[in-house]
Amino acid sequence: MGRPDRSAGRRRARPTGRRPGNPDTRESVLAAARAAFGERGFDGATIRGIATAAGVDPALVHHYFGSKDKLFLAAVEAPVDPDELLPTVLAGGRDNLGANAVRMLLTVWDGPARPAGLALIRSAVGNEWTAKLLREFLVARVVRRVVGSLGYPDEERDARGSLVASQMIGLVMGRYVLRVEPLASASHESLVAAIGPTVQRYLTGEVELPRR
Amino acid sequence: MGRPDRSAGRRRARPTGRRPGNPDTRESVLAAARAAFGERGFDGATIRGIATAAGVDPALVHHYFGSKDKLFLAAVEAPVDPDELLPTVLAGGRDNLGANAVRMLLTVWDGPARPAGLALIRSAVGNEWTAKLLREFLVARVVRRVVGSLGYPDEERDARGSLVASQMIGLVMGRYVLRVEPLASASHESLVAAIGPTVQRYLTGEVELPRR
């Protein structure tokens, strides 16, 4: 084993599935991406702008990360890709969306992603910038896609989504961070039965929408 | 203005309303209290045990802090005393408990206590020990007293209480920490109307109880 070699030649020797690209360039792009997503949000940030800020060609960003979605997941160090999980949540149809969303949340958090999820929450609570990124992740990548499947106008979609977020974040905080009993050691199915109806009401039920 | 004087004689000169007692002794008692409440919980910790651990007389702890309740509030640096707020929450009767609990939460968090509340959450998320103390505060000092007014057996009281906690913590996280819109800038009354029914269902409605 020699000294670490950051030259481009090293990249070729990497097995498939490893993080691609020159580590320094990759980190520059990720730093620029965090700044852009935090400042302008997921929708407002562009690959082109991030590439310019990092001093690289946009094609290289595409080559390294594949898409703005994947770049965002890498930037927030998301432990899971919501796009891979959402089809399962949506598959049960409109009337099961609340229960299936709670079940998926519990499955992810009681799986190998938990340490990374806790690290993300710790960072977000202590740091305004990470809080913005986590909010973007929740809103643009998770909640908006679930609620977006229901065909509401944007304003109602976001209002219902923010209510859903409040219950889901509280479930994570109560069960995994503060460990309030019996929430912390309850079975998935008992929590789906208790909290699923709340999320379902926020998604499709009669509910006063949060407004100024 | 002379140099600081920590002798016992200085205490007498302090105006009413200042923190009482020798600062070193006070800190020793608070450190012992944090350890005891974190380790044994609010119910398990005793003034006598805390006094012994701090090397002082139990009468002195009573003299400094008044009661185990007040000592606990000082130990967790609670920005408000729930006992002063709960009568207002309970005054509207059983059927308004959910709405009144949400309204009180918003009143406290949109008031001068917010910075201290945020500091407590930050500390709890990053630190196992503070998480235990915050859980004790929420469970023993807030939730248990609200739900305890409804006459359920202990197990059901704690199960319903942990559901209430999940929604209330999530409201705080979503509105004040992550600032998800429109939750973050919504009026109190629109949030009471949206989230009050959830808390009411957890308190008095038909709900599957979280269990192993």
XYZ file of N, CA and C in Angstrom, chain A residues 118 121-128 130-132 134-135 138-139 155 158-163 165-167 169-171 173-174 177-183 185-191 193-198 201-202 207-212, chain B residues 118 121-128 130-132 134-135 138-139 155 158-163 165-167 169-171 173-174 177-183 185-191 193-198 201-202 207-212:
354
model
N -29.929 10.360 11.650
C -29.732 11.078 12.908
C -28.662 12.147 12.763
N -30.196 15.140 11.060
C -31.035 15.925 11.975
C -30.184 16.721 12.952
N -29.152 16.075 13.531
C -28.264 16.779 14.464
C -27.661 18.003 13.804
N -27.193 17.803 12.596
C -26.563 18.895 11.873
C -27.570 20.003 11.569
N -28.789 19.614 11.177
C -29.808 20.602 10.806
C -30.255 21.434 12.009
N -30.320 20.794 13.186
C -30.790 21.500 14.369
C -29.751 22.532 14.830
N -28.467 22.216 14.621
C -27.419 23.101 15.100
C -26.963 24.125 14.073
N -27.405 23.974 12.840
C -26.808 24.755 11.755
C -27.868 25.221 10.765
N -28.029 26.522 10.669
C -29.054 27.130 9.821
C -28.971 26.616 8.375
N -27.630 23.748 7.127
C -28.080 22.369 6.964
C -29.588 22.274 7.150
N -30.137 23.134 8.010
C -31.588 23.149 8.186
C -32.269 23.486 6.868
N -31.708 24.461 6.137
C -32.272 24.805 4.830
C -32.200 23.617 3.874
N -31.992 20.395 4.642
C -32.894 19.324 5.062
C -34.339 19.682 4.724
N -34.686 20.966 4.906
C -36.025 21.416 4.547
C -36.249 21.224 3.046
N -36.795 17.535 2.412
C -38.118 17.064 2.830
C -39.211 17.596 1.910
N -39.131 18.893 1.631
C -40.214 19.525 0.883
C -40.170 19.120 -0.584
N -50.673 25.714 -3.794
C -50.766 26.266 -2.441
C -51.322 25.230 -1.459
N -48.733 22.449 -0.796
C -47.700 22.806 0.175
C -48.270 22.901 1.591
N -49.496 23.387 1.729
C -50.106 23.505 3.054
C -50.323 22.110 3.664
N -50.905 21.212 2.875
C -51.103 19.841 3.374
C -49.749 19.174 3.626
N -48.809 19.426 2.730
C -47.472 18.837 2.875
C -46.790 19.268 4.155
N -46.954 20.526 4.537
C -46.280 20.999 5.749
C -46.906 20.375 6.999
N -48.205 20.079 6.936
C -48.838 19.364 8.058
C -48.328 17.927 8.140
N -45.481 16.889 7.091
C -44.097 16.973 7.580
C -44.063 17.107 9.096
N -44.987 17.918 9.662
C -44.957 18.128 11.111
C -45.159 16.815 11.869
N -46.079 15.966 11.391
C -46.312 14.701 12.097
C -45.170 13.699 11.865
N -41.930 14.350 11.082
C -40.722 14.779 11.798
C -40.884 14.504 13.291
N -42.093 14.737 13.812
C -42.338 14.498 15.230
C -42.246 13.029 15.594
N -42.674 12.167 14.676
C -42.539 10.720 14.909
C -41.065 10.335 15.000
N -38.510 12.368 15.737
C -37.923 12.970 16.946
C -38.348 12.210 18.199
N -39.637 11.895 18.312
C -40.143 11.226 19.507
C -39.622 9.806 19.654
N -34.987 10.117 18.525
C -34.087 11.082 19.162
C -34.379 11.166 20.664
N -35.628 11.500 21.027
C -35.956 11.626 22.451
C -36.349 10.282 23.065
N -36.755 9.339 22.218
C -37.117 7.986 22.674
C -38.185 7.995 23.770
N -39.273 8.679 23.475
C -40.409 8.698 24.395
C -41.129 7.353 24.311
N -41.358 6.736 25.459
C -42.099 5.467 25.480
C -43.591 5.713 25.660
N -44.443 4.830 25.076
C -44.130 3.605 24.344
C -43.851 3.810 22.851
N -43.801 5.076 22.409
C -43.534 5.344 21.000
C -42.238 4.688 20.526
N -40.551 2.005 21.446
C -40.429 0.567 21.261
C -41.697 -0.062 20.687
N -42.610 0.751 20.208
C -43.863 0.216 19.654
C -43.618 -0.465 18.308
N -44.479 -1.417 17.976
C -44.392 -2.105 16.690
C -44.755 -1.161 15.556
N -44.226 -1.466 14.392
C -44.569 -0.657 13.215
C -46.079 -0.627 13.010
N -46.717 -1.797 13.102
C -48.142 -1.836 12.768
C -48.994 -1.048 13.749
N -48.611 -1.042 15.040
C -49.425 -0.254 15.979
C -49.246 1.243 15.712
N -48.066 1.637 15.269
C -47.843 3.057 14.949
C -48.516 3.445 13.637
N -51.235 2.166 12.622
C -52.657 2.272 12.957
C -52.968 3.552 13.736
N -52.026 3.992 14.575
C -52.273 5.179 15.401
C -52.043 6.472 14.621
N -50.966 6.534 13.856
C -50.523 7.793 13.251
C -50.905 7.877 11.776
N -51.089 6.718 11.123
C -51.519 6.721 9.720
C -52.757 7.578 9.469
N -53.799 7.466 10.306
C -55.004 8.273 10.080
C -54.750 9.781 10.155
N -53.800 10.204 11.010
C -53.444 11.626 11.064
C -52.871 12.084 9.727
N -55.492 12.187 7.062
C -56.348 13.378 7.148
C -55.634 14.594 6.576
N -54.361 14.750 6.903
C -53.612 15.884 6.359
C -53.515 15.785 4.829
N -59.512 19.489 6.284
C -58.553 20.089 7.186
C -58.437 21.573 6.866
N -58.412 22.371 7.931
C -58.148 23.803 7.772
C -56.695 23.950 7.326
N -56.459 24.709 6.267
C -55.089 24.842 5.777
C -54.338 25.931 6.541
N -53.079 25.649 6.944
C -52.271 26.683 7.595
C -52.099 27.875 6.659
N -52.401 29.046 7.167
C -52.218 30.282 6.382
C -51.949 31.437 7.332
N -51.384 32.500 6.770
C -51.057 33.671 7.596
C -52.292 34.271 8.224
N -35.142 26.586 21.802
C -34.309 26.097 20.702
C -32.975 25.566 21.222
N -33.520 22.112 22.598
C -33.657 21.103 21.542
C -32.300 20.803 20.909
N -31.527 21.846 20.595
C -30.203 21.639 20.005
C -29.360 20.740 20.885
N -29.394 21.050 22.170
C -28.589 20.286 23.103
C -29.084 18.836 23.184
N -30.410 18.655 23.165
C -30.977 17.309 23.301
C -30.671 16.446 22.073
N -30.660 17.070 20.902
C -30.426 16.304 19.682
C -28.975 15.841 19.608
N -28.065 16.654 20.156
C -26.651 16.321 20.046
C -26.117 15.526 21.221
N -26.915 15.387 22.257
C -26.373 14.867 23.507
C -27.378 13.935 24.181
N -26.987 12.689 24.339
C -27.855 11.659 24.891
C -28.409 12.052 26.263
N -28.808 15.135 27.640
C -29.820 16.190 27.593
C -31.114 15.648 26.979
N -30.987 14.708 26.045
C -32.185 14.086 25.468
C -33.003 13.410 26.562
N -32.305 12.734 27.486
C -33.012 12.093 28.608
C -33.719 13.130 29.467
N -34.676 16.181 28.574
C -35.792 16.805 27.851
C -36.976 15.846 27.784
N -36.687 14.561 27.587
C -37.763 13.567 27.596
C -38.462 13.549 28.952
N -40.670 16.634 29.183
C -41.889 16.518 28.385
C -42.858 15.522 28.979
N -42.324 14.354 29.352
C -43.198 13.276 29.796
C -43.746 13.570 31.189
N -50.961 3.009 31.650
C -50.424 2.548 30.366
C -51.057 3.324 29.209
N -49.805 6.961 29.127
C -48.488 7.136 28.521
C -48.530 6.914 27.016
N -49.354 5.961 26.558
C -49.453 5.692 25.125
C -50.051 6.899 24.402
N -51.151 7.413 24.907
C -51.753 8.606 24.295
C -50.800 9.793 24.400
N -50.144 9.905 25.543
C -49.201 11.009 25.743
C -48.059 10.991 24.746
N -47.564 9.796 24.404
C -46.438 9.732 23.466
C -46.887 10.116 22.059
N -48.143 9.851 21.715
C -48.677 10.294 20.421
C -48.815 11.817 20.395
N -47.095 13.883 22.139
C -45.728 14.422 22.074
C -45.213 14.408 20.642
N -45.508 13.327 19.896
C -44.983 13.230 18.523
C -45.500 14.387 17.662
N -46.771 14.735 17.801
C -47.313 15.826 16.981
C -46.814 17.198 17.453
N -43.972 17.915 19.175
C -42.549 18.073 18.859
C -42.376 18.358 17.372
N -43.177 17.661 16.541
C -43.071 17.867 15.101
C -43.505 19.268 14.687
N -44.498 19.806 15.387
C -44.926 21.185 15.106
C -43.794 22.163 15.412
N -40.534 21.447 15.568
C -39.426 21.213 14.613
C -39.749 21.810 13.247
N -40.962 21.568 12.765
C -41.331 22.020 11.421
C -41.451 23.540 11.330
N -37.640 25.140 13.761
C -36.282 24.682 13.454
C -36.084 24.576 11.939
N -36.901 23.770 11.265
C -36.727 23.618 9.815
C -37.457 24.710 9.035
N -38.443 25.335 9.651
C -39.199 26.434 9.037
C -39.798 26.053 7.688
N -40.529 24.967 7.700
C -41.246 24.522 6.514
C -42.451 25.438 6.304
N -42.591 25.956 5.092
C -43.745 26.814 4.788
C -44.882 25.986 4.197
N -46.143 26.387 4.453
C -46.587 27.586 5.170
C -46.684 27.418 6.692
N -46.240 26.262 7.209
C -46.303 26.036 8.656
C -45.596 27.145 9.439
N -45.010 30.335 8.852
C -45.561 31.681 8.971
C -47.080 31.686 9.119
N -47.671 30.530 9.380
C -49.127 30.447 9.519
C -49.582 31.083 10.833
N -50.834 31.570 10.838
C -51.398 32.151 12.057
C -51.640 31.062 13.099
N -51.643 31.481 14.349
C -51.939 30.539 15.425
C -53.288 29.865 15.199
N -54.307 30.661 14.860
C -55.647 30.074 14.790
C -55.775 29.056 13.653
N -55.075 29.300 12.514
C -55.171 28.307 11.438
C -54.461 27.008 11.838
N -53.404 27.125 12.616
C -52.705 25.914 13.074
C -53.494 25.197 14.167
N -56.681 25.148 14.290
C -57.769 24.465 13.567
C -57.267 23.235 12.818
N -56.036 23.273 12.308
C -55.509 22.154 11.523
C -54.990 21.033 12.410
N -54.254 21.384 13.459
C -53.520 20.389 14.248
C -54.239 20.059 15.553
N -55.057 20.982 16.049
C -55.821 20.712 17.266
C -56.597 19.398 17.222
N -57.320 19.122 16.109
C -58.081 17.861 16.044
C -57.208 16.601 16.145
N -55.965 16.685 15.615
C -55.046 15.547 15.760
C -54.733 15.301 17.228
N -57.730 13.910 19.034
C -57.939 12.475 18.786
C -56.972 11.638 19.625
N -55.709 12.069 19.674
C -54.736 11.334 20.494
C -55.116 11.367 21.973
N -58.336 5.575 19.105
C -56.992 5.496 18.543
C -56.361 4.178 18.974
N -55.701 3.529 18.030
C -54.919 2.332 18.353
C -53.733 2.785 19.206
N -53.504 2.126 20.336
C -52.410 2.567 21.195
C -51.088 1.947 20.754
N -50.017 2.744 20.694
C -48.698 2.194 20.371
C -48.313 1.122 21.390
N -47.935 -0.034 20.894
C -47.484 -1.122 21.782
C -46.503 -2.002 21.031
N -45.727 -2.753 21.794
C -44.704 -3.613 21.187
C -45.323 -4.633 20.246
